Short mmCIF file of C-alpha atoms in Angstrom, two decimals:
data_model
loop_
_atom_site.label_atom_id
_atom_site.label_comp_id
_atom_site.label_asym_id
_atom_site.label_seq_id
_atom_site.Cartn_x
_atom_site.Cartn_y
_atom_site.Cartn_z
CA UNK A 1 11.31 -12.06 5.07
CA UNK A 2 13.49 -9.21 6.29
CA UNK A 3 14.38 -7.75 2.89
CA UNK A 4 13.02 -4.37 1.70
CA UNK A 5 9.58 -4.45 0.12
CA UNK A 6 8.03 -2.76 -2.84
CA UNK A 7 4.70 -1.19 -1.93
CA UNK A 8 1.56 -0.59 -3.97
CA UNK A 9 -0.47 2.25 -2.44
CA UNK A 10 -3.97 2.77 -3.81
CA UNK A 11 -4.70 6.51 -4.01
CA UNK A 12 -7.15 6.91 -6.88
CA UNK A 13 -10.55 6.69 -5.20
CA UNK A 14 -13.21 9.36 -5.60
CA UNK A 15 -13.56 10.06 -1.86
CA UNK A 16 -17.35 10.22 -2.15
CA UNK A 17 -17.98 9.75 1.58
CA UNK A 18 -15.55 12.60 2.20
CA UNK A 19 -17.52 14.89 -0.09
CA UNK A 20 -15.43 14.27 -3.19
CA UNK A 21 -12.28 15.98 -1.89
CA UNK A 22 -8.75 14.84 -2.67
CA UNK A 23 -8.62 12.44 0.27
CA UNK A 24 -4.97 11.29 -0.02
CA UNK A 25 -3.95 14.96 -0.02
CA UNK A 26 -5.68 15.82 3.26
CA UNK A 27 -3.34 16.96 6.02
CA UNK A 28 -2.96 15.19 9.37
CA UNK A 29 -0.31 16.49 11.76
CA UNK A 30 1.71 18.27 9.10
CA UNK A 31 1.75 15.55 6.45
CA UNK A 32 -0.80 14.37 3.92
CA UNK A 33 -2.45 11.02 4.42
CA UNK A 34 -0.54 9.67 1.43
CA UNK A 35 2.77 11.02 2.72
CA UNK A 36 2.19 9.35 6.06
CA UNK A 37 1.75 5.93 4.43
CA UNK A 38 4.71 6.22 2.06
CA UNK A 39 6.92 7.51 4.90
CA UNK A 40 6.13 4.34 6.84
CA UNK A 41 7.10 2.17 3.87
CA UNK A 42 10.42 3.99 3.48
CA UNK A 43 11.16 3.77 7.19
CA UNK A 44 10.36 0.04 7.19
CA UNK A 45 12.71 -0.53 4.25
CA UNK A 46 15.45 1.53 5.87
CA UNK A 47 15.13 -0.63 8.99
CA UNK A 48 15.29 -3.79 6.84
CA UNK A 49 18.47 -2.60 5.13
CA UNK A 50 20.12 -1.82 8.47
CA UNK A 51 19.32 -5.27 9.83
CA UNK A 52 19.39 -7.57 6.81
CA UNK A 53 21.00 -5.64 3.95
CA UNK A 54 19.36 -4.68 0.66
CA UNK A 55 16.88 -7.11 -0.83
CA UNK A 56 16.83 -8.68 -4.26
CA UNK A 57 15.16 -6.71 -7.04
CA UNK A 58 15.15 -7.01 -10.80
CA UNK A 59 18.35 -5.84 -12.52
CA UNK A 60 18.49 -2.16 -13.40
CA UNK A 61 16.77 -1.52 -16.71
CA UNK A 62 14.58 -4.63 -16.56
CA UNK A 63 11.02 -3.72 -17.54
CA UNK A 64 8.17 -4.80 -15.30
CA UNK A 65 5.69 -7.17 -16.91
CA UNK A 66 2.88 -5.19 -18.48
CA UNK A 67 4.57 -1.85 -17.86
CA UNK A 68 5.20 0.84 -20.43
CA UNK A 69 7.33 3.96 -19.86
CA UNK A 70 4.46 6.34 -20.50
CA UNK A 71 2.35 4.60 -17.82
CA UNK A 72 4.61 5.68 -14.97
CA UNK A 73 6.00 8.96 -13.71
CA UNK A 74 8.49 9.55 -10.93
CA UNK A 75 8.52 12.80 -8.95
CA UNK A 76 10.84 14.73 -6.66
CA UNK A 77 14.09 13.42 -8.08
CA UNK A 78 14.17 9.89 -6.70
CA UNK A 79 17.47 8.06 -6.56
CA UNK A 80 18.21 5.20 -8.98
CA UNK A 81 15.21 3.51 -10.54
CA UNK A 82 11.92 5.38 -10.54
CA UNK A 83 10.29 5.42 -7.12
CA UNK A 84 13.08 3.41 -5.52
CA UNK A 85 14.13 4.10 -1.95
CA UNK A 86 17.75 4.16 -0.90
CA UNK A 87 18.82 0.57 -0.28
CA UNK A 88 15.96 -0.98 -2.26
CA UNK A 89 12.20 -1.13 -2.27
CA UNK A 90 10.00 0.78 -4.68
CA UNK A 91 7.01 2.91 -3.67
CA UNK A 92 4.29 2.69 -6.32
CA UNK A 93 1.30 4.99 -5.96
CA UNK A 94 -1.74 4.22 -8.10
CA UNK A 95 -3.37 7.60 -8.49
CA UNK A 96 -2.85 11.10 -9.87
CA UNK A 97 0.75 12.32 -10.04
CA UNK A 98 1.82 14.58 -7.16
CA UNK A 99 4.90 16.58 -6.31
CA UNK A 100 4.99 14.82 -2.96
CA UNK A 101 5.54 12.12 -1.89
CA UNK A 102 8.34 10.85 -4.07
CA UNK A 103 7.05 7.72 -5.79
CA UNK A 104 6.46 5.93 -9.04
CA UNK A 105 2.96 7.09 -10.07
CA UNK A 106 0.78 4.92 -12.29
CA UNK A 107 -2.93 4.88 -13.14
CA UNK A 108 -5.47 2.11 -13.48
CA UNK A 109 -7.30 1.88 -16.81
CA UNK A 110 -9.68 3.61 -16.83
CA UNK A 111 -8.87 5.90 -13.91
CA UNK A 112 -11.22 5.39 -10.97
CA UNK A 113 -12.28 1.91 -12.07
CA UNK A 114 -11.70 0.34 -8.67
CA UNK A 115 -9.19 -1.45 -6.48
CA UNK A 116 -8.68 -4.55 -8.65
CA UNK A 117 -7.64 -2.61 -11.78
CA UNK A 118 -5.54 -0.37 -9.52
CA UNK A 119 -3.78 -3.39 -8.03
CA UNK A 120 -3.18 -4.76 -11.51
CA UNK A 121 -1.62 -1.46 -12.61
CA UNK A 122 0.61 -1.21 -9.56
CA UNK A 123 1.69 -4.85 -9.50
CA UNK A 124 3.07 -4.52 -13.03
CA UNK A 125 5.85 -2.40 -11.53
CA UNK A 126 6.64 -4.56 -8.48
CA UNK A 127 10.09 -6.17 -8.59
CA UNK A 128 10.53 -7.63 -5.09
CA UNK A 129 9.28 -11.16 -4.28
CA UNK A 130 6.95 -9.76 -1.59
CA UNK A 131 5.11 -6.44 -1.63
CA UNK A 132 2.91 -4.39 0.66
CA UNK A 133 -0.60 -3.53 -0.53
CA UNK A 134 -1.86 -0.46 1.30
CA UNK A 135 -4.60 2.14 1.24
CA UNK A 136 -3.53 5.78 1.02
CA UNK A 137 -5.64 6.82 4.03
CA UNK A 138 -4.14 4.96 7.00
CA UNK A 139 -2.99 7.77 9.30
CA UNK A 140 -2.06 5.48 12.20
CA UNK A 141 0.02 2.99 10.21
CA UNK A 142 3.56 2.65 11.52
CA UNK A 143 6.65 0.53 10.95
CA UNK A 144 5.67 -1.80 13.78
CA UNK A 145 2.56 -2.77 11.85
CA UNK A 146 4.51 -3.70 8.72
CA UNK A 147 7.02 -5.55 10.89
CA UNK A 148 4.20 -7.55 12.51
CA UNK A 149 2.79 -8.56 9.13
CA UNK A 150 6.24 -9.52 7.89
CA UNK A 151 7.04 -11.55 11.00
CA UNK A 152 3.78 -13.50 10.64
CA UNK A 153 4.67 -14.80 7.18
CA UNK A 154 6.23 -18.14 6.34
CA UNK A 155 7.65 -19.14 2.97
CA UNK A 156 4.53 -21.23 2.33
CA UNK A 157 2.14 -18.30 2.76
CA UNK A 158 0.67 -16.29 -0.10
CA UNK A 159 0.26 -13.27 2.14
CA UNK A 160 -0.65 -11.81 5.50
CA UNK A 161 -3.37 -9.26 6.25
CA UNK A 162 -4.59 -7.52 9.34
CA UNK A 163 -8.00 -8.51 10.66
CA UNK A 164 -9.94 -6.04 12.77
CA UNK A 165 -11.55 -6.76 16.12
CA UNK A 166 -14.71 -8.02 14.38
CA UNK A 167 -12.69 -10.60 12.39
CA UNK A 168 -12.89 -8.84 9.02
CA UNK A 169 -9.85 -8.96 6.76
CA UNK A 170 -8.41 -5.58 5.84
CA UNK A 171 -7.36 -6.22 2.27
CA UNK A 172 -5.52 -2.90 1.95
CA UNK A 173 -3.31 -3.50 4.96
CA UNK A 174 -1.27 -6.53 3.99
CA UNK A 175 1.88 -8.05 2.57
CA UNK A 176 1.69 -10.46 -0.36
CA UNK A 177 3.80 -12.83 -2.41
CA UNK A 178 3.96 -11.08 -5.78
CA UNK A 179 3.86 -14.25 -7.89
CA UNK A 180 0.78 -15.54 -6.07
CA UNK A 181 -1.14 -12.33 -6.69
CA UNK A 182 -0.03 -12.21 -10.33
CA UNK A 183 -1.31 -15.75 -10.83
CA UNK A 184 -4.63 -14.88 -9.16
CA UNK A 185 -5.04 -11.81 -11.35
CA UNK A 186 -4.26 -13.64 -14.58
CA UNK A 187 -7.74 -15.12 -15.03
CA UNK A 188 -9.73 -12.83 -12.73
CA UNK A 189 -12.30 -10.52 -14.32
CA UNK A 190 -14.21 -9.43 -11.22
CA UNK A 191 -14.07 -6.21 -9.18
CA UNK A 192 -13.85 -7.53 -5.61
CA UNK A 193 -10.56 -7.68 -3.71
CA UNK A 194 -12.18 -10.20 -1.37
CA UNK A 195 -12.99 -12.58 -4.21
CA UNK A 196 -9.53 -12.09 -5.70
CA UNK A 197 -7.39 -12.35 -2.59
CA UNK A 198 -9.56 -14.43 -0.26
CA UNK A 199 -8.90 -17.73 -2.12
CA UNK A 200 -5.17 -17.22 -1.52
CA UNK A 201 -5.89 -17.89 2.17
CA UNK A 202 -3.61 -15.22 3.61
CA UNK A 203 -2.45 -15.47 7.19
CA UNK A 204 -4.79 -13.43 9.41
CA UNK A 205 -2.92 -11.14 11.79
CA UNK A 206 -4.76 -9.28 14.58
CA UNK A 207 -3.12 -5.90 15.20
CA UNK A 208 -2.48 -4.63 18.70
CA UNK A 209 -5.50 -2.35 18.26
CA UNK A 210 -7.86 -1.31 15.49
CA UNK A 211 -6.09 2.01 14.95
CA UNK A 212 -3.69 0.14 12.68
CA UNK A 213 -6.52 -0.37 10.17
CA UNK A 214 -8.51 2.81 10.93
CA UNK A 215 -8.84 4.59 7.61
CA UNK A 216 -10.35 8.00 6.84
CA UNK A 217 -13.53 7.41 4.86
CA UNK A 218 -15.58 10.22 6.41
CA UNK A 219 -15.03 13.71 7.88
CA UNK A 220 -15.59 12.15 11.31
CA UNK A 221 -12.76 9.68 10.69
CA UNK A 222 -10.47 12.54 9.68
CA UNK A 223 -11.40 14.57 12.77
CA UNK A 224 -10.62 11.58 14.99
CA UNK A 225 -7.20 11.10 13.38
CA UNK A 226 -6.38 14.77 13.83
CA UNK A 227 -7.41 14.69 17.48
CA UNK A 228 -5.20 11.69 18.15
CA UNK A 229 -2.16 12.70 16.10
CA UNK A 230 -1.96 16.47 16.21
CA UNK A 231 -0.46 18.18 19.28
CA UNK A 232 -2.90 20.11 21.45
CA UNK A 233 -3.28 23.77 20.50
CA UNK A 234 -1.61 26.23 22.84
#
């Protein structure tokens, strides 16, 4: 479980509780929320390459199941395959195309239709056996969190997700076996991540504290993240 991971980052929500702003593009401590998440994925994969070597991905030029070239756009001159990090691992952002961060950008059909169609769109481009499924608004996520999820997995597991201090699974902070999620999606027509992923019985992993799963749904959440992560003025 030490190989680099592809990551599907969901960044296409309407941000209604934030007043309809471009939530993934909001700045916290000099980086956007989306940049913070994708930076963690790249740092995790770089650590995995240093320790274990590059992971196994599909051969260059192999098309992802359900993917079409016009569905995906890479930005900022990525190396090798679209969205691929040095040493392996592909960052797939489901949401509007941006100049930064560098990623493979895809959209759910129709745009804004919810997390299950977004997961379906992103998973079509996953090539590694395991992948991270993440929200775009996790300002406190770090490489230690991804390492903890990875370490909790066994080969018999379908996935591992963080559970908060109240015992609730955080479906957008987890690592999943790609084939298991593909099989679950094949006959699923609902809109709930809980109903899709819950039957896979992922391993529940309590983080060291709830900051690992503290997202930014409201202006108050954003203010809290800025207070904790930005250096004091003066």
